[in-house]
Short mmCIF file of C-alpha atoms in Angstrom, two decimals:
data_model
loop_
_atom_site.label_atom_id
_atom_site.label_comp_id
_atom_site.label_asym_id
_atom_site.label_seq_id
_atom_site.Cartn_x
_atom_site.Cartn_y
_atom_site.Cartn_z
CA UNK A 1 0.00 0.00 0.00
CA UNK A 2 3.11 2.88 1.24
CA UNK A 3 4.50 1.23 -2.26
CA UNK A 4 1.92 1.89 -4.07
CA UNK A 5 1.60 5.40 -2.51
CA UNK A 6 4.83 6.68 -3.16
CA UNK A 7 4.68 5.50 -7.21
CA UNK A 8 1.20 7.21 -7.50
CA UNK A 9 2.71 10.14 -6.33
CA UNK A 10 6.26 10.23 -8.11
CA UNK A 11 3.92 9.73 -11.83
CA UNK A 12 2.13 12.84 -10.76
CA UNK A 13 5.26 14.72 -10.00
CA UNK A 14 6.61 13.30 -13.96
CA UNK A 15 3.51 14.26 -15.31
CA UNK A 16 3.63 17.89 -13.88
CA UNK A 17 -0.12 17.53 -12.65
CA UNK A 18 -0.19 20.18 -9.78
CA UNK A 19 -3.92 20.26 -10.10
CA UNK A 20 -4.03 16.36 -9.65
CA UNK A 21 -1.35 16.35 -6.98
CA UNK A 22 -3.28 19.05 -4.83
CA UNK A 23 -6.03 17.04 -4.59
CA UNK A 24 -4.39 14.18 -4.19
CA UNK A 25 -2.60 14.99 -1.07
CA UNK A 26 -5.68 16.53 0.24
CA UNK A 27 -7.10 13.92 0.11
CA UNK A 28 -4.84 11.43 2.36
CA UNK A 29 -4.35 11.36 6.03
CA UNK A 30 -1.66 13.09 7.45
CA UNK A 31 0.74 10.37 8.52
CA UNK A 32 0.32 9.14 4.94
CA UNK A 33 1.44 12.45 3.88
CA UNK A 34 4.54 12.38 6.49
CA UNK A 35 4.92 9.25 5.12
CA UNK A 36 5.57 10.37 1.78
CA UNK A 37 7.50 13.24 3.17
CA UNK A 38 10.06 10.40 4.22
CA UNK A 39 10.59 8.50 1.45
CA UNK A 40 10.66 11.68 -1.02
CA UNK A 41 12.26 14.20 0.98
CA UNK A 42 13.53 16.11 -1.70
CA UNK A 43 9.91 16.78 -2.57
CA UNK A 44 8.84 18.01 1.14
CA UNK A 45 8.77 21.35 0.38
CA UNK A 46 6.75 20.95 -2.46
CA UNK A 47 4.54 18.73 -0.33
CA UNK A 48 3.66 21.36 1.81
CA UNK A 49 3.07 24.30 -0.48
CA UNK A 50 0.37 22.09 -2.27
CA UNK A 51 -0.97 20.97 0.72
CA UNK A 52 -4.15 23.65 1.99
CA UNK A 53 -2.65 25.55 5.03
CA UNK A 54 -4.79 23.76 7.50
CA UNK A 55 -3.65 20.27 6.37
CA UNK A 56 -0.20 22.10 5.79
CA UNK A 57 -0.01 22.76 9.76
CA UNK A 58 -1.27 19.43 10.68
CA UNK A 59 1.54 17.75 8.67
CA UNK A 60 4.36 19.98 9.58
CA UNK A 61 3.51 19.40 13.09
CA UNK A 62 4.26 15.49 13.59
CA UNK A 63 7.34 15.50 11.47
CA UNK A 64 10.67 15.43 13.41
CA UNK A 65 13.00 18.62 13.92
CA UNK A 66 15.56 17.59 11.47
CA UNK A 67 12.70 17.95 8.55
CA UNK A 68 11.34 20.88 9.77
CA UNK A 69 13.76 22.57 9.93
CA UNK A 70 14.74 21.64 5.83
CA UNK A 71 11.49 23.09 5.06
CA UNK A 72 11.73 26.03 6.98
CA UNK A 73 15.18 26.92 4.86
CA UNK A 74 13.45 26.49 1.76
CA UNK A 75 9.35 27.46 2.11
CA UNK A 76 8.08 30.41 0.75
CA UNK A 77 7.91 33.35 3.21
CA UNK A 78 4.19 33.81 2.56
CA UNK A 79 3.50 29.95 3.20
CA UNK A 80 5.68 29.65 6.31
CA UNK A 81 4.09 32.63 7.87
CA UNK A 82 0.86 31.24 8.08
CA UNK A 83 1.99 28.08 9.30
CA UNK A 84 4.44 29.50 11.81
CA UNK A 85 0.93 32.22 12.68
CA UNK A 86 -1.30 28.78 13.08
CA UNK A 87 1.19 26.32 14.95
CA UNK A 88 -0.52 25.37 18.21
CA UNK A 89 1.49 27.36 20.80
CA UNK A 90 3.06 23.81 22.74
CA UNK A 91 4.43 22.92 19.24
CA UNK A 92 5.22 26.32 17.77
CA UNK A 93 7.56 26.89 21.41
CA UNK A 94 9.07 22.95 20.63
CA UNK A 95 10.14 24.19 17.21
CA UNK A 96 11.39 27.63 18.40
CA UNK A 97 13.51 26.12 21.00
CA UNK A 98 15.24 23.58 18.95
CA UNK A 99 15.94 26.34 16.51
CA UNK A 100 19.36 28.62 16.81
CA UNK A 101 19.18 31.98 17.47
CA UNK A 102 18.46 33.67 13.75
CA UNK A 103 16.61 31.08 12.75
CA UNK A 104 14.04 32.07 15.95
CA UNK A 105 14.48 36.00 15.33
CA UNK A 106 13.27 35.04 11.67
CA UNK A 107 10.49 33.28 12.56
CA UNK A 108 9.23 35.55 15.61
CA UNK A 109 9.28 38.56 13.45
CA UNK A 110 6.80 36.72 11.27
CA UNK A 111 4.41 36.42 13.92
CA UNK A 112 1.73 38.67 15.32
CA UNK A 113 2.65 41.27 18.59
CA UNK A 114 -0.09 38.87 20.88
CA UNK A 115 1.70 35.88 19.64
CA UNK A 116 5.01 36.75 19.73
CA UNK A 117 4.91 37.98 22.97
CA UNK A 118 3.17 34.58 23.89
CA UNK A 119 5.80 32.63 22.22
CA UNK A 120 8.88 34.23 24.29
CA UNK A 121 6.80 34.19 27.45
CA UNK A 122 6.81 30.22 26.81
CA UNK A 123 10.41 30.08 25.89
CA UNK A 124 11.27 31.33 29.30
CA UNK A 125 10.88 28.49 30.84
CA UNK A 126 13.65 25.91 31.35
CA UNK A 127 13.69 23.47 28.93
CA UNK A 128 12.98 20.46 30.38
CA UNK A 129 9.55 21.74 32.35
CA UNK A 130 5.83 21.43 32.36
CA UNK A 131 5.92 25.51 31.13
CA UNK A 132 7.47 24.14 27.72
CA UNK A 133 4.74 21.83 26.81
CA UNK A 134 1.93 24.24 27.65
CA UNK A 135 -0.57 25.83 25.42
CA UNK A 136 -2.56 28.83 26.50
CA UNK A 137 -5.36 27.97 24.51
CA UNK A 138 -8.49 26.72 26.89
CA UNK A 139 -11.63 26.89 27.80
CA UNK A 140 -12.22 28.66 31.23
CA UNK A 141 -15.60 29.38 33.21
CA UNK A 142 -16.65 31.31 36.40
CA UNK A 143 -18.41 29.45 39.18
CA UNK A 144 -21.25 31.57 39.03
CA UNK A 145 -22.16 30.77 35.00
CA UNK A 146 -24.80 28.50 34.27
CA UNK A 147 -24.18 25.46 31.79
CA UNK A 148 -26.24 27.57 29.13
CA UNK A 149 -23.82 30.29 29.50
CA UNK A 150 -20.88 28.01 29.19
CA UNK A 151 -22.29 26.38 26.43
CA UNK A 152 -22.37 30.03 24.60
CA UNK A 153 -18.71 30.82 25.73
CA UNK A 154 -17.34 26.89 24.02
CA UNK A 155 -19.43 27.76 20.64
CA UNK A 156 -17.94 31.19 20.82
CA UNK A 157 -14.22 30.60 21.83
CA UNK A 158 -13.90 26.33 21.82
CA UNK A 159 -12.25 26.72 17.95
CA UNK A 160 -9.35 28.40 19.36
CA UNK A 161 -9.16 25.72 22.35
CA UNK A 162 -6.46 23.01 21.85
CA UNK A 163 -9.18 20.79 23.68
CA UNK A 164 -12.85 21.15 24.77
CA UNK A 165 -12.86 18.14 26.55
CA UNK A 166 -12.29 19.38 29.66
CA UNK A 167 -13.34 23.12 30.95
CA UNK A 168 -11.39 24.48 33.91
CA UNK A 169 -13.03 26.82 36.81
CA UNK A 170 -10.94 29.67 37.88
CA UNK A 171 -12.23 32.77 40.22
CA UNK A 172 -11.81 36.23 39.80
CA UNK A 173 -8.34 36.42 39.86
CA UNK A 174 -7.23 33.02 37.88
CA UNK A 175 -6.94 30.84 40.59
CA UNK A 176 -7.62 27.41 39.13
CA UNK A 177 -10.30 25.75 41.11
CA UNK A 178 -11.64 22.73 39.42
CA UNK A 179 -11.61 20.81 36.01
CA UNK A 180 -15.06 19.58 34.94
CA UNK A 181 -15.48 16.77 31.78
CA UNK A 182 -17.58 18.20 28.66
CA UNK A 183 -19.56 15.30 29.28
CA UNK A 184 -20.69 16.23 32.49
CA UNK A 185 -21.69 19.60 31.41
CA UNK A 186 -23.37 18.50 28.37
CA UNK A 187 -25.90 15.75 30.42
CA UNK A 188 -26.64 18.92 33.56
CA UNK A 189 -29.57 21.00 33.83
CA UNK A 190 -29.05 23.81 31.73
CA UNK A 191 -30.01 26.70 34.20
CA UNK A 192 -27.70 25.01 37.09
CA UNK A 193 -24.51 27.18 38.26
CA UNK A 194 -21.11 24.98 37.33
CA UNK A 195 -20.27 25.37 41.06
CA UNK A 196 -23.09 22.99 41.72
CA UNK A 197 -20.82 20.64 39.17
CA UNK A 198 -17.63 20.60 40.84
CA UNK A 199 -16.38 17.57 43.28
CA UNK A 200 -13.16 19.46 44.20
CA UNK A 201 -11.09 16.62 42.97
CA UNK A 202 -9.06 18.80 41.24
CA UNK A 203 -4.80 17.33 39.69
CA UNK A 204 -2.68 19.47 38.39
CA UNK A 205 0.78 20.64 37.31
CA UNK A 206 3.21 23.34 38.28
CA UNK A 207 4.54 24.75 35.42
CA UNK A 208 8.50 24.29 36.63
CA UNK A 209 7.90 20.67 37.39
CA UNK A 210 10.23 18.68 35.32
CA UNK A 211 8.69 16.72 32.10
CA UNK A 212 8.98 13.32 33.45
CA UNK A 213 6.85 14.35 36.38
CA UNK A 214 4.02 14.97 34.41
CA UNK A 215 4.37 11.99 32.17
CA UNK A 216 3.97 9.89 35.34
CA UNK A 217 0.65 12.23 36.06
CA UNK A 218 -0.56 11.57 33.20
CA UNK A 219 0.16 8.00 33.33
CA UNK A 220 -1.52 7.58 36.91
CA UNK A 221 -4.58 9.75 36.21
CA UNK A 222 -5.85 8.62 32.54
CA UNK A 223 -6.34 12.12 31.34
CA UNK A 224 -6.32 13.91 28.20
CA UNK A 225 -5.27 17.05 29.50
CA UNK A 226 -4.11 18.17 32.17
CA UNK A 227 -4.16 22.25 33.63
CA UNK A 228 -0.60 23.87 34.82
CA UNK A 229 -0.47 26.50 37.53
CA UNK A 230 2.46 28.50 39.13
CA UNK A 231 3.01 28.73 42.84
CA UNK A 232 0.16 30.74 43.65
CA UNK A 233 -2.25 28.30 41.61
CA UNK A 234 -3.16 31.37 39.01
CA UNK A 235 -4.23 28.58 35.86
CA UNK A 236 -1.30 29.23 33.08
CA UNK A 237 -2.10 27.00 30.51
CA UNK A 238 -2.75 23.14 30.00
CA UNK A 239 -0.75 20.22 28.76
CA UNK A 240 -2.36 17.50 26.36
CA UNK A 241 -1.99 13.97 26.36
CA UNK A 242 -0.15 14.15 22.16
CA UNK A 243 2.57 16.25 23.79
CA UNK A 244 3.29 13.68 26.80
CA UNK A 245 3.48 10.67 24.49
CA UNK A 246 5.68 12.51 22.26
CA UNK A 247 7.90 13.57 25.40
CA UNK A 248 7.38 9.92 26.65
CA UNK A 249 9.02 8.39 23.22
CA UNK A 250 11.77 10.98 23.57
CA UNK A 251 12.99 10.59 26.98
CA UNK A 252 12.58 6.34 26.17
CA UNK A 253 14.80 6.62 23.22
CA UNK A 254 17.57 8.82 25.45
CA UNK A 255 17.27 6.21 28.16
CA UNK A 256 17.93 3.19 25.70
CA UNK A 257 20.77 4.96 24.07
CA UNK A 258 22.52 5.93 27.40
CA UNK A 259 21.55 1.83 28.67
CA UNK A 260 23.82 0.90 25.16
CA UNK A 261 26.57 3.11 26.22
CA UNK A 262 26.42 6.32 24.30
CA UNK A 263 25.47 9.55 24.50
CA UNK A 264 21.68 10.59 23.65
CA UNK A 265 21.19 11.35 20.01
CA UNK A 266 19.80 14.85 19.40
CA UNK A 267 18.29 13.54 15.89
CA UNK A 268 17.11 10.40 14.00
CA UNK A 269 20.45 7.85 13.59
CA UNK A 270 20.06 8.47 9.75
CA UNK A 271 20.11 11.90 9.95
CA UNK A 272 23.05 11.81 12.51
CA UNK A 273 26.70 13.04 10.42
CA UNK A 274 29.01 9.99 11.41
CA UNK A 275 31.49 12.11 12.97
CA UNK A 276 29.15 12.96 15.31
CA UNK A 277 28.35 9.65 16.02
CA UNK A 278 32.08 8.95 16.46
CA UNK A 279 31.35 11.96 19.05
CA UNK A 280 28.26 10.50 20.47
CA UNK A 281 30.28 6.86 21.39
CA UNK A 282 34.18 7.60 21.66
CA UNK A 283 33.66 9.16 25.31
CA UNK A 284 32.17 5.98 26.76
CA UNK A 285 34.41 3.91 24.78
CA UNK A 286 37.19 5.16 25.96
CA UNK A 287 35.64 5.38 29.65
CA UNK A 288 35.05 1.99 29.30
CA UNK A 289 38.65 0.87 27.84
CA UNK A 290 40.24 2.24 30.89
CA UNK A 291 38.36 0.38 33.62
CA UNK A 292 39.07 -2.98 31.20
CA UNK A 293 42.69 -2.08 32.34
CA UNK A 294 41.77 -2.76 35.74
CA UNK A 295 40.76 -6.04 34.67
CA UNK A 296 44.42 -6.65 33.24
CA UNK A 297 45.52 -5.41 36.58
CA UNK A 298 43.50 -7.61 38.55
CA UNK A 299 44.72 -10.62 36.08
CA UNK A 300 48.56 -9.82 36.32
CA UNK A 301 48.30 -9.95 39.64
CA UNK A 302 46.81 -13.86 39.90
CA UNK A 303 49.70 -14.59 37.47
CA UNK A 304 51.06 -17.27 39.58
CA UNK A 305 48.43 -19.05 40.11
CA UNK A 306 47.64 -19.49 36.85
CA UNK A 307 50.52 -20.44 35.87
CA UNK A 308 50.38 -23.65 38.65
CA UNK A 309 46.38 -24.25 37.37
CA UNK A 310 46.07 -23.01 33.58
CA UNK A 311 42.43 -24.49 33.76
CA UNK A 312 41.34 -21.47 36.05
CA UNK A 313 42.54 -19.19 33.00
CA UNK A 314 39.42 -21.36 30.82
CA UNK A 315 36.61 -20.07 32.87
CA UNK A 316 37.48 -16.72 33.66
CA UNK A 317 35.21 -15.38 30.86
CA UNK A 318 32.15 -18.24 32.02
CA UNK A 319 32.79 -16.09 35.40
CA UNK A 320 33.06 -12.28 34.42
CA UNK A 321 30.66 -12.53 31.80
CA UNK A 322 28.20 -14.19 34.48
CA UNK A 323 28.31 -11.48 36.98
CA UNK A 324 27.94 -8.54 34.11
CA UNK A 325 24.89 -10.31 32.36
CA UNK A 326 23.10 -10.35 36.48
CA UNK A 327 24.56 -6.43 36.95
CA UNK A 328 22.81 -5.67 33.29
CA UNK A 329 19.34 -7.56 33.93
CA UNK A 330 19.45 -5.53 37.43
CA UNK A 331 20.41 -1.91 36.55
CA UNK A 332 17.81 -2.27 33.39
CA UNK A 333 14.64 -3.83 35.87
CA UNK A 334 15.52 -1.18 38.00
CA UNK A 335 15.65 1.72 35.86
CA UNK A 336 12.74 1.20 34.14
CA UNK A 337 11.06 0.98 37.56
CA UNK A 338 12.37 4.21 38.22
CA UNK A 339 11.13 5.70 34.97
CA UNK A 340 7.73 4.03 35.73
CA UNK A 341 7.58 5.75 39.19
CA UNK A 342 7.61 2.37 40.71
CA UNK A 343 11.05 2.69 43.02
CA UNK A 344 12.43 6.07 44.49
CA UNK A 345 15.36 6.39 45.91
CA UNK A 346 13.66 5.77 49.44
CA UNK A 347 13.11 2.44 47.85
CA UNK A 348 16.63 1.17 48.63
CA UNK A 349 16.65 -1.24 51.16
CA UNK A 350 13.72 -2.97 49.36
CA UNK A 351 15.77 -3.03 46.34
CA UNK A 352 18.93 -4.17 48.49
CA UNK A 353 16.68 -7.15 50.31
CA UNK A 354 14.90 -8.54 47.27
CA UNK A 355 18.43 -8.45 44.94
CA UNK A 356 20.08 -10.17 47.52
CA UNK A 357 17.57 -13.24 47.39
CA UNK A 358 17.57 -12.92 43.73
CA UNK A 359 21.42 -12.66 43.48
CA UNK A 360 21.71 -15.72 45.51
CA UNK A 361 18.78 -17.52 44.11
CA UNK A 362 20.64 -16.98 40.40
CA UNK A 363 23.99 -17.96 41.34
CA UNK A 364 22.78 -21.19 43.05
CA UNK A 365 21.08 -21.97 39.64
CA UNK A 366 24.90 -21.24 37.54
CA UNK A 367 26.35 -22.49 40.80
CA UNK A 368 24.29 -26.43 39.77
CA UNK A 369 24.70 -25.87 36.42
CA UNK A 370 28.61 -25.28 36.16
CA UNK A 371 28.99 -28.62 38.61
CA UNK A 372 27.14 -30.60 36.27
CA UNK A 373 29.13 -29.41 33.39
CA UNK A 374 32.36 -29.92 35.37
CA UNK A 375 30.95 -33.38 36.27
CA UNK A 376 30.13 -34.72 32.63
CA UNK A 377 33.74 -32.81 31.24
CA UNK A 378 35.65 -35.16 33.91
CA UNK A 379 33.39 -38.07 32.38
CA UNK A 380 34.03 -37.86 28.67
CA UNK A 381 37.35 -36.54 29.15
CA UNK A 382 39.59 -37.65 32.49
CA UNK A 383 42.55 -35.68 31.22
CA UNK A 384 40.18 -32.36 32.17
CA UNK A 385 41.36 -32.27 35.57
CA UNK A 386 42.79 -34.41 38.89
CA UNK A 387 40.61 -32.56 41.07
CA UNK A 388 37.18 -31.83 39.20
CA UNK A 389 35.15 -31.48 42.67
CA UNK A 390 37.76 -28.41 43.89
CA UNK A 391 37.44 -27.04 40.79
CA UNK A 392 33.49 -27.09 40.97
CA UNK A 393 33.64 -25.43 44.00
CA UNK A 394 36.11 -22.72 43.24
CA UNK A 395 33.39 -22.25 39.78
CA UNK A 396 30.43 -22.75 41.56
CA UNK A 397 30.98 -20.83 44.57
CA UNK A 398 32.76 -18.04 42.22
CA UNK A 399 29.13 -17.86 40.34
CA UNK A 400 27.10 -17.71 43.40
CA UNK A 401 29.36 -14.50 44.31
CA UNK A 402 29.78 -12.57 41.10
CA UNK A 403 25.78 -12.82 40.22
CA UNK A 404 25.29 -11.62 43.68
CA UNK A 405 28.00 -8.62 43.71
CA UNK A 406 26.71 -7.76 40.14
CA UNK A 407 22.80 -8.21 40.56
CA UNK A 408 23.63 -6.00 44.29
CA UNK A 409 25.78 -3.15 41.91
CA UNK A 410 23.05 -3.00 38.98
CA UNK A 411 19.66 -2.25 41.42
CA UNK A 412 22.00 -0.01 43.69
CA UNK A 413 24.32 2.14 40.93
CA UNK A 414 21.12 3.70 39.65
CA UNK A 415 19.64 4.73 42.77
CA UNK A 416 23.16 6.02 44.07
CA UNK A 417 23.48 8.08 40.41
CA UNK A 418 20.03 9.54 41.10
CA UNK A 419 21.07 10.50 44.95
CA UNK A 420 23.82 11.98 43.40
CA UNK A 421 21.34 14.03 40.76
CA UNK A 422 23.00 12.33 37.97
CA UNK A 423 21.08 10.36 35.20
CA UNK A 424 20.60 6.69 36.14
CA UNK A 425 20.36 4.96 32.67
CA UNK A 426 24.26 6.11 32.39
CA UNK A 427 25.05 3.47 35.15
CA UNK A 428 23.64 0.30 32.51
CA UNK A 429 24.63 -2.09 30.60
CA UNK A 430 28.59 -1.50 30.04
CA UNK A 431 29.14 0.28 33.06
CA UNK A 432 28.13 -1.88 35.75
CA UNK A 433 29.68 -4.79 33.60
CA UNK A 434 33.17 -2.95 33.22
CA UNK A 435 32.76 -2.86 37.14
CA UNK A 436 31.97 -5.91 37.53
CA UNK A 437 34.28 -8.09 35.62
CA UNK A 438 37.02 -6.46 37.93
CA UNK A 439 35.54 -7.16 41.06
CA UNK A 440 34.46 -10.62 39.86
CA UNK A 441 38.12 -11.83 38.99
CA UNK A 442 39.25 -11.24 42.37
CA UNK A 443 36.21 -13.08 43.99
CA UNK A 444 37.02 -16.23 41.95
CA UNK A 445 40.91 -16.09 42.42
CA UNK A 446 39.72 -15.29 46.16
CA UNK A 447 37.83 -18.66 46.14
CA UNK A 448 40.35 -20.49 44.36
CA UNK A 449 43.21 -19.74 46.67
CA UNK A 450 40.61 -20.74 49.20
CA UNK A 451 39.81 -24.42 47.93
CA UNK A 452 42.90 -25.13 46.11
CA UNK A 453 45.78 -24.12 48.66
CA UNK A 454 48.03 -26.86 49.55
CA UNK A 455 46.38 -28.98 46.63
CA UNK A 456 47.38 -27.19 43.88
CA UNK A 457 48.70 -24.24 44.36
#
C-alpha cells in the first residue's frame, strides 16, 4: 500500500499535474502524507506548499525537527508565515527552542505582537519543564455561569481551544479551582450554576515541574489534558496527552541509548553526520577501555596461580561474563522501575533485600549448572582435571558470588546516580559490567586460593 503510494505520487510529479497532486494529497491522512514526506524528501517542500494551510499545519507538526527545519530553509515566506501564525502554541515553542538563534528571530518577526509575545513568554521556561509543553489555549468558566452560558462561551471561543474536553473553573483572579469533563456539562440542567458541578477533585501541574513528572501524572490519572499552575495556583495554561506521548518516546529513546553506552542522540540515527556519532560513542568507549585495564591489573596480579592451574585461565570469561549479564538484567529492571515511578530512591533497602535473594537464588542456579558441566567434562574426558570437585567449587561458589556482587551493583548504581542528581540509565549495561568483571576476577581467584591451597597451588 506505502509502495503503491509513493509510485502514484512520483507519476504525478513526472507528469507535472499540480492540479491532480493538490487534490491528491488533500485527500490522504496526514501520517500518509509524512509518510511520503520520508521517502521523497527532496519533494517536502513541495509537499507542503500544495498541501491547503490547514492540512499544511497538521503535517508539519508530527514530522521530526531535522525535517522541519529543511522546510523552513526552503518554504516560501508567505506559506511559512501562516503556518508558523497557526502552529498550536506547545508545538510552535518545541520548534522555536530547537531552533538557533536567527533562525528564531526570523520566525518571531513573522508572527503577530499577541503571539510573539506569547511565544517568548513560553520560551522562558527551562527546557525540560511542564511551562514548555503548555498551550494557552483553553476553555475557562466562572463558578457563578450557568451550563447555558458556558455552552455560549465553548461555541464562541472552543475553535481556538487546543481541547474542549475538559473546561477548567478559575475565580476572579485566575486561581484554578476545578476541572469539569464536557460530558458532564453536556448531560446537567441547563439553568444550574457549574459550582453545583464541581467535586473538588481537582490534579494538576506546576509549570516548573520537570517533564517526566508529568508523564507519570498523566500515566496515573488517565487524562487527556491536564491544567498547569504557578506557585500561587493562578491557571497558566494546559498540557495535552499528544505532547506527553511525544515527550514519553523521547525521553525512552535517550534512556535506551545511554543503557547501550552512548550519549543521547539529538536527531534520527540516519540523519546523525558519522562524525558525530564517532562523538556520540568515543567518550564511553574510551571510559570503558580504561576500567578494562583494571581487569588486566586484577589478572597480572593472579599470574602465579595461573601459571600452577592453567584451567582457572578457561573459565574466567564463564565467570566475568556471568556477573555482568546479572549487573545488566538488574540496573535495566531497576531503571525502568524508576522511569515508571515504581522505586524512588527511598526504595533502597527494598531493592537491596529482594536483589540479595535474587542474586543468591541466580547464582545457586549457575552455581548447579557449572557442577554438572564440570561433572560430565571429567566423564568424557579424564585428562580435564585431577581434582574436578575443587574445581566445581572454586566455579560454583565463584558464580554464586559474582551474580550476587553484580545483581547487588546494577539495582544499587542507579539509585546512588540519582542520589547523586545524575542520570541513572548512564550506570547500565557496560558500566556496571566494566565494574563488575574487575571485582568478579578477584572473587574467583579469592575462592580459588581458598579451595585449592596446599592442593594445587
Amino acid at each position: 500500500m506505502e509502495e503503491l503510494l509513493v509510485d502514484e505520487v512520483l507519476q504525478l510529479l513526472e507528469n507535472e499535474s499540480d492540479r491532480q497532486l493538490k487534490n491528491y494529497l488533500n485527500e490522504l491522512n496526514i501520517s500518509d502524507v509524512e509518510h511520503l514526506i520520508d521517502e521523497l524528501p527532496q519533494y517536502a517542500v513541495k509537499f507542503i506548499e500544495t498541501l491547503s494551510i490547514k492540512r499544511a499545519v497538521n503535517v508539519f507538526r508530527i514530522l521530526d525537527f531535522p525535517t522541519q527545519e529543511r522546510i523552513i530553509k526552503k518554504l516560501q515566506s508567505n506559506k511559512l508565515t501562516e503556518i508558523i501564525r497557526q502552529l498550536p502554541p506547545d508545538d510552535r515553542t518545541a520548534l522555536l527552542g530547537e531552533l538557533k538563534g536567527d533562525a528564531v528571530k526570523r520566525l518571531l518577526i513573522l508572527l503577530p505582537d499577541n503571539d510573539r509575545i506569547e511565544a517568548l513568554h513560553l520560551l522562558g521556561y527551562k527546557e525540560d519543564s511542564v511551562g514548555r509543553l503548555m498551550t494557552p489555549d483553553f476553555i475557562a468558566v466562572k463558578t457563578d455561569w450557568t451550563v447555558n452560558r458556558v455552552l455560549s462561551h465553548i461555541r464562541r471561543y472552543g475553535k481556538n481551544s487546543e481541547t474542549i474536553d475538559v473546561v477548567y473553573v478559575i475565580d476572579k483572579d485566575g486561581v484554578l479551582l476545578d476541572d469539569i469533563r464536557i460530558r458532564e456539562i453536556l448531560l446537567a440542567d441547563p439553568e444550574i450554576r457549574i459550582g453545583d458541578l464541581t467535586d473538588n477533585r481537582l490534579i494538576s501541574l506546576k509549570v516548573n515541574d520537570p517533564q517526566e513528572e508529568a508523564i507519570n501524572v498523566f500515566r496515573m490519572n488517565n487524562r487527556v489534558a491536564l491544567p498547569v499552575v504557578d506557585d500561587g495556583n493562578i491557571l497558566l495554561g494546559i498540557v495535552t496527552v499528544d505532547d506527553i506521548l511525544w515527550i514519553a518516546h523521547e525521553e525512552y529513546t535517550e534512556d535506551i541509548q545511554k543503557m547501550g553506552g552512548t550519549q543521547a542522540l539529538d536527531e534520527p540515527y540516519l540523519d546523525v553526520p558519522v562524525f558525530q556519532l564517532y562523538k556520540k560513542r568515543v567518550v564511553w568507549l574510551i571510559v570503558l577501555f580504561f576500567g578494562e585495564l583494571l581487569t588486566i591489573a586484577a589478572m597480572s596480579n593472579f599470574e602465579h596461580e595461573i601459571d600452577k592451574v592453567v584451567i582457572l585461565a578457561l573459565f574466567v570469561p564463564l565467570i566475568i561474563s556471568s556477573g555482568g549479564n546479572s549487573g545488566s538484567q538488574a540496573a535495566t529492571l531497576i531503571i525502568q522501575a524508576m522511569a515508571l515511578g515504581e522505586v524512588t530512591i527511598r526504595d533502597w533497602w527494598n531493592v537491596l533485600r529482594r536483589e540479595i535473594f535474587s542474586g543468591v537464588f541466580l547464582g545457586s542456579t549457575l552455581c548447579l549448572l557449572s557442577f554438572s558441566v564440570i561433572a560430565i567434562w571429567h566423564i568424557v574426558m579424564p585428562s580435564f582435571s585431577d581434582h574436578p570437585v575443587l574445581i566445581g567449587l572454586v566455579v560454583g561458589c565463584s558464580l554464586v558470588g559474582v551474580v550476587l556482587w553484580g545483581t547487588l551493583m546494577g539495582s544499587m548504581l542507579p539509585l546512588l546516580l540519582k542520589k547523586l542528581g545524575a542520570d541513572p540509565a548512564a550506570s547500565s549495561t557496560p558500566f556496571v559490567a566494566t565494574l563488575v568483571d574487575v571485582t568478579g576476577l578477584i572473587i574467583y581467584f579469592s575462592f580459588a586460593m581458598l579451595f585449592l591451597k596446599g592442593v594445587l597451588l
